[in-house]
Tab-separated table of C-alpha atoms (C1' of nucleotides) in Angstrom:
chain	number	residue	atom	x	y	z
A	1	MET	CA	-2.154	-0.394	-53.006
A	2	THR	CA	-4.020	-1.341	-49.888
A	3	MET	CA	-2.207	-2.615	-46.767
A	4	PRO	CA	-2.556	-6.232	-45.799
A	5	VAL	CA	-5.679	-6.856	-43.743
A	6	SER	CA	-3.812	-8.328	-40.901
A	7	ASP	CA	-1.704	-5.213	-40.515
A	8	ARG	CA	-4.615	-2.897	-40.772
A	9	SER	CA	-6.420	-4.667	-37.877
A	10	THR	CA	-3.342	-5.392	-35.854
A	11	ARG	CA	-1.225	-2.248	-35.689
A	12	GLY	CA	-3.436	-0.444	-33.259
A	13	ASP	CA	-3.838	-3.487	-31.050
A	14	LEU	CA	-0.114	-3.827	-30.782
A	15	THR	CA	0.253	-0.230	-29.747
A	16	ARG	CA	-2.534	-0.708	-27.192
A	17	ASP	CA	-0.881	-3.794	-25.805
A	18	THR	CA	2.561	-2.229	-25.654
A	19	LEU	CA	1.114	0.686	-23.684
A	20	LEU	CA	-0.764	-1.665	-21.416
A	21	GLN	CA	2.344	-3.631	-20.461
A	22	ALA	CA	4.429	-0.581	-19.905
A	23	ALA	CA	1.666	0.964	-17.801
A	24	MET	CA	1.358	-2.101	-15.563
A	25	GLN	CA	5.150	-1.972	-14.963
A	26	ALA	CA	5.158	1.783	-14.382
A	27	PHE	CA	2.142	2.043	-12.144
A	28	ALA	CA	3.453	-0.776	-9.950
A	29	ALA	CA	6.972	0.538	-9.809
A	30	GLU	CA	6.192	4.194	-9.172
A	31	GLY	CA	2.589	4.518	-8.148
A	32	TYR	CA	-0.245	6.094	-10.069
A	33	ASP	CA	0.494	9.746	-9.395
A	34	LYS	CA	4.211	9.602	-10.022
A	35	VAL	CA	3.823	8.063	-13.459
A	36	SER	CA	3.944	10.680	-16.177
A	37	LEU	CA	2.242	9.852	-19.450
A	38	ARG	CA	5.110	11.517	-21.211
A	39	ALA	CA	7.631	9.167	-19.575
A	40	LEU	CA	5.358	6.159	-19.990
A	41	ALA	CA	4.892	6.765	-23.725
A	42	ALA	CA	8.579	7.329	-24.199
A	43	ARG	CA	9.464	4.073	-22.410
A	44	ALA	CA	6.899	2.238	-24.531
A	45	GLY	CA	8.320	3.829	-27.586
A	46	VAL	CA	4.906	5.153	-28.470
A	47	ASN	CA	3.630	8.610	-29.091
A	48	GLN	CA	2.060	10.248	-26.104
A	49	SER	CA	-1.107	11.263	-27.721
A	50	LEU	CA	-1.849	7.639	-28.543
A	51	ILE	CA	-2.701	7.065	-24.875
A	52	GLY	CA	-5.562	9.472	-25.219
A	53	TYR	CA	-6.632	7.752	-28.408
A	54	HIS	CA	-6.658	4.229	-27.039
A	55	PHE	CA	-7.646	4.761	-23.389
A	56	GLY	CA	-9.260	8.156	-23.195
A	57	HIS	CA	-7.325	9.453	-20.195
A	58	LYS	CA	-4.971	8.343	-17.463
A	59	GLN	CA	-7.711	6.723	-15.316
A	60	GLY	CA	-8.857	4.708	-18.369
A	61	LEU	CA	-5.369	3.355	-18.865
A	62	TYR	CA	-5.208	2.509	-15.096
A	63	ARG	CA	-8.507	0.699	-15.307
A	64	ALA	CA	-7.442	-1.265	-18.313
A	65	VAL	CA	-4.366	-2.453	-16.467
A	66	PHE	CA	-6.610	-4.022	-13.820
A	67	VAL	CA	-8.767	-5.773	-16.340
A	68	GLU	CA	-5.577	-7.289	-17.705
A	69	ILE	CA	-4.348	-8.284	-14.256
A	70	ALA	CA	-7.577	-9.884	-13.203
A	71	ALA	CA	-7.671	-11.914	-16.470
A	72	ARG	CA	-4.079	-13.115	-15.881
A	73	ILE	CA	-4.615	-14.114	-12.290
A	74	ARG	CA	-7.885	-15.877	-12.958
A	75	ALA	CA	-6.179	-17.882	-15.652
A	76	ARG	CA	-3.227	-18.759	-13.455
A	77	LEU	CA	-5.327	-19.744	-10.442
A	78	ASP	CA	-7.965	-21.607	-12.332
A	79	PRO	CA	-6.507	-25.168	-11.845
A	80	GLU	CA	-6.248	-24.744	-8.127
A	81	MET	CA	-9.720	-23.208	-7.769
A	82	ALA	CA	-11.201	-26.024	-9.849
A	83	ALA	CA	-9.468	-28.630	-7.678
A	84	VAL	CA	-11.058	-27.038	-4.558
A	85	GLU	CA	-14.401	-26.964	-6.175
A	86	ALA	CA	-14.042	-30.674	-7.039
A	87	ALA	CA	-13.105	-31.457	-3.493
A	88	LEU	CA	-16.048	-29.494	-2.207
A	89	SER	CA	-18.510	-31.112	-4.519
A	90	GLU	CA	-17.854	-34.439	-2.919
A	91	GLY	CA	-20.624	-34.315	-0.318
A	92	GLU	CA	-20.097	-34.052	3.338
A	93	GLY	CA	-20.745	-37.722	3.760
A	94	ALA	CA	-17.956	-38.922	1.505
A	95	ARG	CA	-15.429	-36.422	2.804
A	96	ASP	CA	-11.753	-37.258	2.969
A	97	ARG	CA	-9.772	-34.955	5.210
A	98	ALA	CA	-6.481	-35.665	3.505
A	99	ALA	CA	-7.962	-34.769	0.085
A	100	ASP	CA	-9.552	-31.603	1.505
A	101	PHE	CA	-6.195	-30.511	2.957
A	102	ASP	CA	-4.492	-31.279	-0.328
A	103	ALA	CA	-6.842	-29.108	-2.215
A	104	LEU	CA	-6.466	-26.302	0.346
A	105	PHE	CA	-2.691	-26.485	0.187
A	106	ARG	CA	-2.700	-26.305	-3.593
A	107	LEU	CA	-4.850	-23.177	-3.342
A	108	THR	CA	-2.762	-21.442	-0.680
A	109	ASP	CA	0.508	-22.444	-2.417
A	110	GLY	CA	-0.866	-20.963	-5.613
A	111	VAL	CA	-1.724	-17.612	-4.042
A	112	LEU	CA	1.577	-17.537	-2.143
A	113	ALA	CA	3.478	-17.969	-5.450
A	114	LEU	CA	1.284	-15.450	-7.131
A	115	MET	CA	1.795	-12.735	-4.497
A	116	THR	CA	5.443	-13.327	-3.513
A	117	GLY	CA	7.002	-15.319	-6.402
A	118	PRO	CA	9.332	-13.907	-8.982
A	119	GLY	CA	7.663	-11.300	-11.218
A	120	SER	CA	4.890	-10.790	-8.669
A	121	ASP	CA	5.958	-7.190	-7.839
A	122	ALA	CA	4.044	-5.666	-10.643
A	123	TRP	CA	0.582	-6.890	-9.991
A	124	ALA	CA	0.978	-7.526	-6.235
A	125	ARG	CA	1.799	-3.875	-5.533
A	126	LEU	CA	-1.142	-2.661	-7.652
A	127	ILE	CA	-3.490	-4.939	-5.777
A	128	MET	CA	-2.202	-3.689	-2.382
A	129	ARG	CA	-2.703	-0.196	-3.526
A	130	GLU	CA	-6.387	-0.874	-4.321
A	131	GLN	CA	-6.823	-2.540	-0.916
A	132	GLN	CA	-5.693	0.613	0.849
A	133	ARG	CA	-7.602	3.032	-1.294
A	134	PRO	CA	-10.202	1.169	-3.384
A	135	THR	CA	-11.286	2.695	-6.713
A	136	GLU	CA	-13.487	1.241	-9.363
A	137	ALA	CA	-10.520	-0.963	-10.116
A	138	PHE	CA	-10.966	-2.858	-6.934
A	139	ASP	CA	-14.325	-4.237	-8.134
A	140	ILE	CA	-12.547	-5.645	-11.171
A	141	LEU	CA	-10.237	-7.561	-8.814
A	142	TYR	CA	-12.826	-8.694	-6.371
A	143	ASP	CA	-15.353	-9.822	-8.953
A	144	GLY	CA	-12.474	-11.333	-11.033
A	145	PHE	CA	-10.925	-13.630	-8.479
A	146	MET	CA	-10.812	-12.459	-4.936
A	147	GLY	CA	-14.353	-13.104	-4.016
A	148	ARG	CA	-14.275	-16.617	-5.504
A	149	PHE	CA	-11.000	-17.383	-3.678
A	150	LEU	CA	-12.268	-16.237	-0.282
A	151	ASP	CA	-15.519	-18.154	-0.787
A	152	LEU	CA	-13.655	-21.307	-1.526
A	153	VAL	CA	-11.382	-21.036	1.492
A	154	GLU	CA	-14.265	-20.262	3.652
A	155	ARG	CA	-16.167	-23.353	2.649
A	156	LEU	CA	-13.158	-25.534	2.949
A	157	VAL	CA	-12.138	-24.409	6.404
A	158	ALA	CA	-15.764	-24.674	7.518
A	159	ARG	CA	-15.757	-28.324	6.482
A	160	LEU	CA	-12.322	-29.050	7.961
A	161	ALA	CA	-12.760	-27.078	11.230
A	162	GLY	CA	-15.929	-28.918	12.219
A	163	PRO	CA	-19.030	-27.162	13.528
A	164	ILE	CA	-18.484	-23.411	13.103
A	165	GLU	CA	-20.609	-20.339	12.677
A	166	PRO	CA	-20.631	-18.865	9.102
A	167	GLU	CA	-19.162	-15.564	10.399
A	168	ALA	CA	-16.411	-17.368	12.309
A	169	ALA	CA	-15.621	-19.331	9.154
A	170	ARG	CA	-15.268	-16.202	7.162
A	171	VAL	CA	-12.974	-14.606	9.682
A	172	LEU	CA	-10.975	-17.784	9.850
A	173	ALA	CA	-10.598	-17.739	6.117
A	174	LEU	CA	-9.366	-14.195	6.324
A	175	THR	CA	-6.721	-15.104	8.929
A	176	VAL	CA	-5.607	-17.865	6.593
A	177	LEU	CA	-5.319	-15.293	3.865
A	178	GLY	CA	-3.391	-13.034	6.180
A	179	GLN	CA	-0.733	-15.674	6.845
A	180	ILE	CA	-0.002	-15.729	3.117
A	181	LEU	CA	-0.418	-12.069	2.383
A	182	VAL	CA	1.865	-10.871	5.148
A	183	PHE	CA	4.809	-11.981	3.016
A	184	ARG	CA	3.713	-9.303	0.479
A	185	SER	CA	1.993	-6.694	2.629
A	186	ALA	CA	4.719	-6.478	5.237
A	187	ARG	CA	7.411	-7.417	2.813
A	188	ALA	CA	9.940	-4.896	4.062
A	189	SER	CA	9.584	-6.143	7.640
A	190	VAL	CA	9.746	-9.743	6.496
A	191	LEU	CA	12.950	-9.287	4.624
A	192	ARG	CA	14.515	-7.486	7.547
A	193	ALA	CA	13.324	-9.879	10.195
A	194	MET	CA	14.425	-12.954	8.269
A	195	SER	CA	17.609	-11.351	6.856
A	196	TRP	CA	16.443	-12.276	3.400
A	197	ARG	CA	17.454	-10.281	0.331
A	198	ASP	CA	14.315	-11.290	-1.440
A	199	ILE	CA	11.811	-14.123	-1.342
A	200	ASP	CA	13.527	-16.773	-3.393
A	201	ALA	CA	12.675	-20.395	-3.992
A	202	ALA	CA	14.286	-21.485	-0.659
A	203	ALA	CA	12.436	-18.858	1.280
A	204	MET	CA	9.216	-19.778	-0.405
A	205	ALA	CA	9.702	-23.394	0.612
A	206	THR	CA	10.275	-22.397	4.190
A	207	ILE	CA	7.069	-20.376	4.157
A	208	ARG	CA	5.098	-23.129	2.562
A	209	THR	CA	6.230	-25.566	5.224
A	210	ALA	CA	5.213	-23.235	7.948
A	211	LEU	CA	1.885	-22.502	6.362
A	212	HIS	CA	0.909	-26.127	5.901
A	213	ARG	CA	1.864	-26.872	9.501
A	214	ASN	CA	-0.156	-23.861	10.667
A	215	LEU	CA	-3.227	-24.836	8.676
A	216	GLN	CA	-3.163	-28.367	10.070
A	217	ALA	CA	-2.939	-27.004	13.605
A	218	LEU	CA	-5.678	-24.512	13.022
A	219	LEU	CA	-8.032	-26.931	11.357
A	220	ALA	CA	-7.497	-29.869	13.721
A	221	ALA	CA	-10.885	-31.405	14.236
A	222	ALA	CA	-12.526	-30.337	17.474
A	223	PRO	CA	-12.327	-33.017	20.135
A	224	PRO	CA	-15.409	-35.311	19.803
B	1	MET	CA	8.898	46.477	23.311
B	2	THR	CA	10.044	42.873	23.236
B	3	MET	CA	7.607	39.993	22.822
B	4	PRO	CA	6.968	37.675	25.722
B	5	VAL	CA	9.561	34.964	25.899
B	6	SER	CA	6.981	32.188	25.809
B	7	ASP	CA	5.674	33.540	22.502
B	8	ARG	CA	9.073	34.011	21.117
B	9	SER	CA	10.031	30.423	21.656
B	10	THR	CA	6.562	28.941	21.012
B	11	ARG	CA	5.160	30.541	17.940
B	12	GLY	CA	7.418	28.669	15.538
B	13	ASP	CA	6.908	25.335	17.368
B	14	LEU	CA	3.143	25.749	16.964
B	15	THR	CA	3.466	26.351	13.293
B	16	ARG	CA	5.708	23.266	12.950
B	17	ASP	CA	3.293	21.139	14.787
B	18	THR	CA	0.250	22.378	12.934
B	19	LEU	CA	2.025	21.535	9.685
B	20	LEU	CA	3.124	18.151	10.957
B	21	GLN	CA	-0.458	17.076	11.940
B	22	ALA	CA	-1.890	18.358	8.606
B	23	ALA	CA	0.931	16.523	6.726
B	24	MET	CA	0.188	13.220	8.488
B	25	GLN	CA	-3.425	13.487	7.537
B	26	ALA	CA	-2.770	14.528	4.028
B	27	PHE	CA	-0.045	12.052	3.132
B	28	ALA	CA	-2.160	9.214	4.521
B	29	ALA	CA	-5.297	10.275	2.805
B	30	GLU	CA	-3.816	11.142	-0.629
B	31	GLY	CA	-0.403	9.654	-0.814
B	32	TYR	CA	2.879	11.428	-0.995
B	33	ASP	CA	2.893	12.495	-4.647
B	34	LYS	CA	-0.702	13.753	-4.738
B	35	VAL	CA	-0.213	16.125	-1.776
B	36	SER	CA	0.596	19.550	-3.005
B	37	LEU	CA	2.428	21.782	-0.521
B	38	ARG	CA	0.218	24.692	-1.585
B	39	ALA	CA	-2.877	22.808	-0.598
B	40	LEU	CA	-1.342	21.453	2.540
B	41	ALA	CA	-0.298	24.841	3.744
B	42	ALA	CA	-3.751	26.233	2.919
B	43	ARG	CA	-5.448	23.466	4.873
B	44	ALA	CA	-3.136	24.006	7.865
B	45	GLY	CA	-3.729	27.808	7.640
B	46	VAL	CA	-0.051	28.360	7.343
B	47	ASN	CA	1.976	30.150	4.737
B	48	GLN	CA	3.449	27.793	2.134
B	49	SER	CA	6.978	29.007	2.396
B	50	LEU	CA	7.075	28.053	6.102
B	51	ILE	CA	7.216	24.434	5.057
B	52	GLY	CA	10.623	25.159	3.544
B	53	TYR	CA	11.669	27.095	6.645
B	54	HIS	CA	10.812	24.387	9.124
B	55	PHE	CA	11.382	21.162	7.181
B	56	GLY	CA	13.694	22.051	4.286
B	57	HIS	CA	11.666	20.326	1.570
B	58	LYS	CA	8.865	17.947	0.941
B	59	GLN	CA	10.911	14.887	1.835
B	60	GLY	CA	11.928	16.495	5.068
B	61	LEU	CA	8.308	17.006	6.017
B	62	TYR	CA	7.524	13.416	5.117
B	63	ARG	CA	10.351	12.183	7.238
B	64	ALA	CA	9.334	14.308	10.183
B	65	VAL	CA	5.830	12.719	9.986
B	66	PHE	CA	7.298	9.279	10.526
B	67	VAL	CA	9.386	10.337	13.465
B	68	GLU	CA	6.100	11.579	15.000
B	69	ILE	CA	4.312	8.376	14.179
B	70	ALA	CA	7.020	6.120	15.590
B	71	ALA	CA	7.072	8.082	18.829
B	72	ARG	CA	3.288	7.875	19.231
B	73	ILE	CA	3.132	4.160	18.558
B	74	ARG	CA	6.076	3.390	20.804
B	75	ALA	CA	4.279	5.237	23.580
B	76	ARG	CA	1.005	3.523	22.944
B	77	LEU	CA	2.455	0.034	22.793
B	78	ASP	CA	4.878	0.361	25.696
B	79	PRO	CA	2.728	-1.165	28.386
B	80	GLU	CA	2.023	-4.277	26.350
B	81	MET	CA	5.659	-4.627	25.318
B	82	ALA	CA	6.828	-4.309	28.886
B	83	ALA	CA	4.312	-6.890	29.974
B	84	VAL	CA	5.711	-9.348	27.448
B	85	GLU	CA	9.226	-8.550	28.533
B	86	ALA	CA	8.271	-9.222	32.109
B	87	ALA	CA	6.754	-12.589	31.128
B	88	LEU	CA	9.841	-13.527	29.230
B	89	SER	CA	12.175	-12.619	32.001
B	90	GLU	CA	10.666	-15.252	34.172
B	91	GLY	CA	12.981	-18.075	33.294
B	92	GLU	CA	12.113	-21.146	31.375
B	93	GLY	CA	11.849	-23.217	34.466
B	94	ALA	CA	9.216	-21.119	36.146
B	95	ARG	CA	7.181	-20.751	33.012
B	96	ASP	CA	3.427	-20.386	33.274
B	97	ARG	CA	1.687	-21.072	29.970
B	98	ALA	CA	-1.440	-19.098	30.930
B	99	ALA	CA	0.620	-16.075	31.816
B	100	ASP	CA	2.551	-16.337	28.614
B	101	PHE	CA	-0.647	-16.505	26.575
B	102	ASP	CA	-2.026	-13.539	28.454
B	103	ALA	CA	1.008	-11.440	27.699
B	104	LEU	CA	0.822	-12.487	24.052
B	105	PHE	CA	-2.829	-11.669	23.728
B	106	ARG	CA	-2.286	-8.230	25.207
B	107	LEU	CA	0.399	-7.607	22.658
B	108	THR	CA	-1.601	-8.783	19.660
B	109	ASP	CA	-4.771	-7.029	20.852
B	110	GLY	CA	-2.749	-3.790	21.175
B	111	VAL	CA	-1.409	-4.058	17.645
B	112	LEU	CA	-4.828	-4.967	16.276
B	113	ALA	CA	-6.326	-1.917	17.872
B	114	LEU	CA	-3.545	0.214	16.690
B	115	MET	CA	-3.764	-0.923	13.095
B	116	THR	CA	-7.561	-1.202	12.686
B	117	GLY	CA	-9.140	0.806	15.461
B	118	PRO	CA	-10.777	4.232	15.110
B	119	GLY	CA	-8.359	6.853	13.915
B	120	SER	CA	-5.875	4.249	12.704
B	121	ASP	CA	-6.264	5.193	9.095
B	122	ALA	CA	-3.760	8.002	9.150
B	123	TRP	CA	-0.658	6.132	10.373
B	124	ALA	CA	-1.684	2.663	9.285
B	125	ARG	CA	-1.833	3.660	5.636
B	126	LEU	CA	1.542	5.442	5.846
B	127	ILE	CA	3.117	2.354	7.361
B	128	MET	CA	1.697	0.152	4.649
B	129	ARG	CA	3.112	2.524	2.061
B	130	GLU	CA	6.566	2.131	3.502
B	131	GLN	CA	6.226	-1.663	3.568
B	132	GLN	CA	5.589	-1.706	-0.169
B	133	ARG	CA	8.224	0.810	-1.120
B	134	PRO	CA	10.614	1.367	1.770
B	135	THR	CA	12.375	4.738	1.985
B	136	GLU	CA	14.486	6.054	4.817
B	137	ALA	CA	11.253	6.438	6.683
B	138	PHE	CA	10.968	2.664	7.026
B	139	ASP	CA	14.008	2.587	9.181
B	140	ILE	CA	12.468	5.011	11.613
B	141	LEU	CA	9.505	2.662	11.921
B	142	TYR	CA	11.479	-0.570	12.183
B	143	ASP	CA	13.947	0.727	14.663
B	144	GLY	CA	11.196	2.589	16.555
B	145	PHE	CA	8.905	-0.363	17.347
B	146	MET	CA	8.549	-2.947	14.611
B	147	GLY	CA	11.763	-4.743	15.252
B	148	ARG	CA	11.146	-4.930	18.986
B	149	PHE	CA	7.569	-6.145	18.454
B	150	LEU	CA	8.611	-9.008	16.099
B	151	ASP	CA	11.422	-10.037	18.385
B	152	LEU	CA	9.071	-10.249	21.368
B	153	VAL	CA	6.464	-12.245	19.445
B	154	GLU	CA	9.246	-14.552	18.223
B	155	ARG	CA	10.588	-15.348	21.624
B	156	LEU	CA	7.127	-15.815	23.070
B	157	VAL	CA	5.917	-18.162	20.414
B	158	ALA	CA	9.248	-20.058	20.663
B	159	ARG	CA	8.614	-20.671	24.331
B	160	LEU	CA	4.982	-21.646	23.803
B	161	ALA	CA	5.359	-23.775	20.745
B	162	GLY	CA	7.927	-26.032	22.354
B	163	PRO	CA	11.119	-27.117	20.569
B	164	ILE	CA	11.385	-25.087	17.358
B	165	GLU	CA	14.213	-23.837	15.097
B	166	PRO	CA	14.877	-20.154	15.321
B	167	GLU	CA	14.031	-19.631	11.674
B	168	ALA	CA	10.788	-21.433	12.148
B	169	ALA	CA	9.980	-19.335	15.129
B	170	ARG	CA	10.538	-16.143	13.174
B	171	VAL	CA	8.313	-17.335	10.297
B	172	LEU	CA	5.734	-18.357	12.822
B	173	ALA	CA	5.840	-14.872	14.405
B	174	LEU	CA	5.329	-13.393	10.961
B	175	THR	CA	2.301	-15.528	10.305
B	176	VAL	CA	0.952	-14.361	13.671
B	177	LEU	CA	1.489	-10.815	12.564
B	178	GLY	CA	-0.203	-11.612	9.281
B	179	GLN	CA	-3.416	-12.715	10.997
B	180	ILE	CA	-3.636	-9.285	12.580
B	181	LEU	CA	-2.372	-7.173	9.677
B	182	VAL	CA	-4.719	-8.677	7.147
B	183	PHE	CA	-7.585	-6.605	8.641
B	184	ARG	CA	-5.639	-3.540	7.547
B	185	SER	CA	-3.622	-4.642	4.539
B	186	ALA	CA	-6.582	-6.355	2.825
B	187	ARG	CA	-9.049	-4.019	4.328
B	188	ALA	CA	-11.217	-3.635	1.247
B	189	SER	CA	-11.548	-7.339	0.869
B	190	VAL	CA	-12.262	-7.832	4.520
B	191	LEU	CA	-15.072	-5.274	4.493
B	192	ARG	CA	-16.663	-6.730	1.451
B	193	ALA	CA	-16.297	-10.383	2.548
B	194	MET	CA	-17.678	-9.690	5.985
B	195	SER	CA	-20.311	-7.156	4.889
B	196	TRP	CA	-18.895	-4.675	7.321
B	197	ARG	CA	-19.159	-0.963	6.704
B	198	ASP	CA	-16.056	-0.436	8.771
B	199	ILE	CA	-14.242	-2.224	11.549
B	200	ASP	CA	-16.140	-1.037	14.648
B	201	ALA	CA	-15.934	-2.287	18.201
B	202	ALA	CA	-18.188	-5.293	17.517
B	203	ALA	CA	-16.136	-6.321	14.558
B	204	MET	CA	-12.922	-5.920	16.519
B	205	ALA	CA	-14.304	-8.179	19.305
B	206	THR	CA	-15.132	-10.830	16.631
B	207	ILE	CA	-11.602	-10.592	15.345
B	208	ARG	CA	-10.019	-10.762	18.751
B	209	THR	CA	-11.973	-13.889	19.621
B	210	ALA	CA	-10.871	-15.563	16.382
B	211	LEU	CA	-7.249	-14.538	16.893
B	212	HIS	CA	-7.053	-15.791	20.462
B	213	ARG	CA	-8.549	-19.140	19.369
B	214	ASN	CA	-6.097	-19.364	16.458
B	215	LEU	CA	-3.120	-18.602	18.629
B	216	GLN	CA	-4.049	-21.291	21.102
B	217	ALA	CA	-4.490	-23.830	18.311
B	218	LEU	CA	-1.232	-22.745	16.648
B	219	LEU	CA	0.795	-22.828	19.918
B	220	ALA	CA	-0.616	-26.053	21.412
B	221	ALA	CA	2.236	-27.860	23.031
B	222	ALA	CA	3.668	-30.646	20.909
B	223	PRO	CA	2.553	-34.014	22.195
B	224	PRO	CA	5.061	-35.212	24.801
C	1	DG	C1'	-3.794	5.436	-36.288
C	2	DT	C1'	-0.079	8.304	-35.785
C	3	DC	C1'	2.200	12.463	-35.503
C	4	DT	C1'	3.728	17.611	-33.884
C	5	DA	C1'	2.797	21.385	-31.172
C	6	DT	C1'	0.871	23.748	-27.604
C	7	DA	C1'	-2.669	25.296	-24.343
C	8	DA	C1'	-3.939	25.538	-19.503
C	9	DA	C1'	-3.011	24.385	-15.075
C	10	DG	C1'	-0.523	22.607	-11.937
C	11	DT	C1'	4.179	21.778	-9.165
C	12	DG	C1'	8.331	22.570	-5.506
C	13	DA	C1'	11.490	25.885	-4.250
C	14	DT	C1'	13.274	30.379	-3.051
C	15	DA	C1'	14.569	35.576	-3.078
C	16	DG	C1'	13.789	39.355	-0.471
C	17	DA	C1'	10.828	42.617	2.301
C	18	DC	C1'	9.291	42.962	6.983
D	1	DG	C1'	9.499	33.563	11.778
D	2	DT	C1'	6.421	34.974	8.583
D	3	DC	C1'	4.965	37.089	4.436
D	4	DT	C1'	4.350	38.052	-0.971
D	5	DA	C1'	5.690	37.171	-5.398
D	6	DT	C1'	7.702	34.642	-8.831
D	7	DC	C1'	10.959	31.426	-11.277
D	8	DA	C1'	11.621	27.336	-13.650
D	9	DC	C1'	9.714	23.309	-14.629
D	10	DT	C1'	6.230	19.464	-15.323
D	11	DT	C1'	1.774	17.748	-15.807
D	12	DT	C1'	-2.531	16.142	-18.644
D	13	DA	C1'	-5.142	16.768	-22.470
D	14	DT	C1'	-6.216	18.140	-27.188
D	15	DA	C1'	-6.305	20.607	-31.863
D	16	DG	C1'	-5.072	19.817	-36.219
D	17	DA	C1'	-1.910	18.076	-40.111
D	18	DC	C1'	-1.008	13.722	-42.407
DNA sequence: GTCTATAAAGTGATAGAC
DNA sequence: GTCTATCACTTTATAGAC
């Protein structure tokens, strides 16, 4: 007579999740304004009015997409972040430049793969959108992983670059970020300038090599 | 009986220009899809149907905005570009590293001011939009100034960095661009990380100092 | 939780008078 | 060139049956 408990508690969650995935795709591919809830619901195979039921309104759905993105990225970057934290926790005295560089490279490689690798289009575009025109969704991103990432890079480059003002270390960390991000933020120019069709594994290897070389040059110890 | 010739030939151009300026503002501030031609015409103090008359349709207006942007930027960057070309035309033999760096700094400073300086919001955001999702408007930008800029940076860094593969020089040029662009493309993160309210003259000076130092470190001559 | 149906307010484009 | 008026269509949101 009664439905199985699992179904009763699961059916709605499945609908919610289906909508969330479709929304992430659609918002990234077409931009917030161009996405119609009619088309979104149709593509997800879900009734349109269920969007209102599960997320309230369009903005609520948009916001939920970012909570999902932040959670995914945090999970994916956690090993690299933890490695950097481990490297940093070894006190100044016992520092090992090679190990510090290694931790830094793992972190930058991770972010590069995240922002330019296969399947990165969906979230990367949404993140860029929030950088240009931040809404409440930006806070979800910054508090979720961006702040922590920038803080780690800043502390690492400060240690590697030798005596440096805190403000200079922060700017330096941002220019490091910029060297990675440009392959996403200026993607159209990158593809044209490099005559690439997309950023595939070979291209990514080329980029990684250049980045590692750049970081070593930028963080060469000041002459004693 | 007849209207003055100047009026007859000018009235329409004025309307066209008014619409163009309003459109640049509006598209940058709200994004293509969110701009309604009704609201745009109202803000410009022009009848809505005149958009159709002068630009055909919404896309035509959008396209015209980019022709305008490319022209403005080309004009603004022309002195710096010419300086780099002059530096490059002095053959390899007679090269003067200090002069090369000087030309490079003028170019990067120019682009930095263009992309982050006061009043840059309008065009910078539109350029970013085209980088993420290029339309025919991107060609106007790339052919108008981007291609030339990247080419000049590539040739300059190739000369300064010593023996380097062409592909590596191009990637290096892109990472140089990235260090500038990050202050626009990741603007929300930059402001939060630096505790800046906006990128004012002082902030820009800080960035310039960091960039110059970075470029010198990146392009240090390989040990002989 | 899911559905149908529809209200209320937008949108871009254009015909036709001046 | 500029205007008014309107067509044809899409949008988000929600009321109400199941």
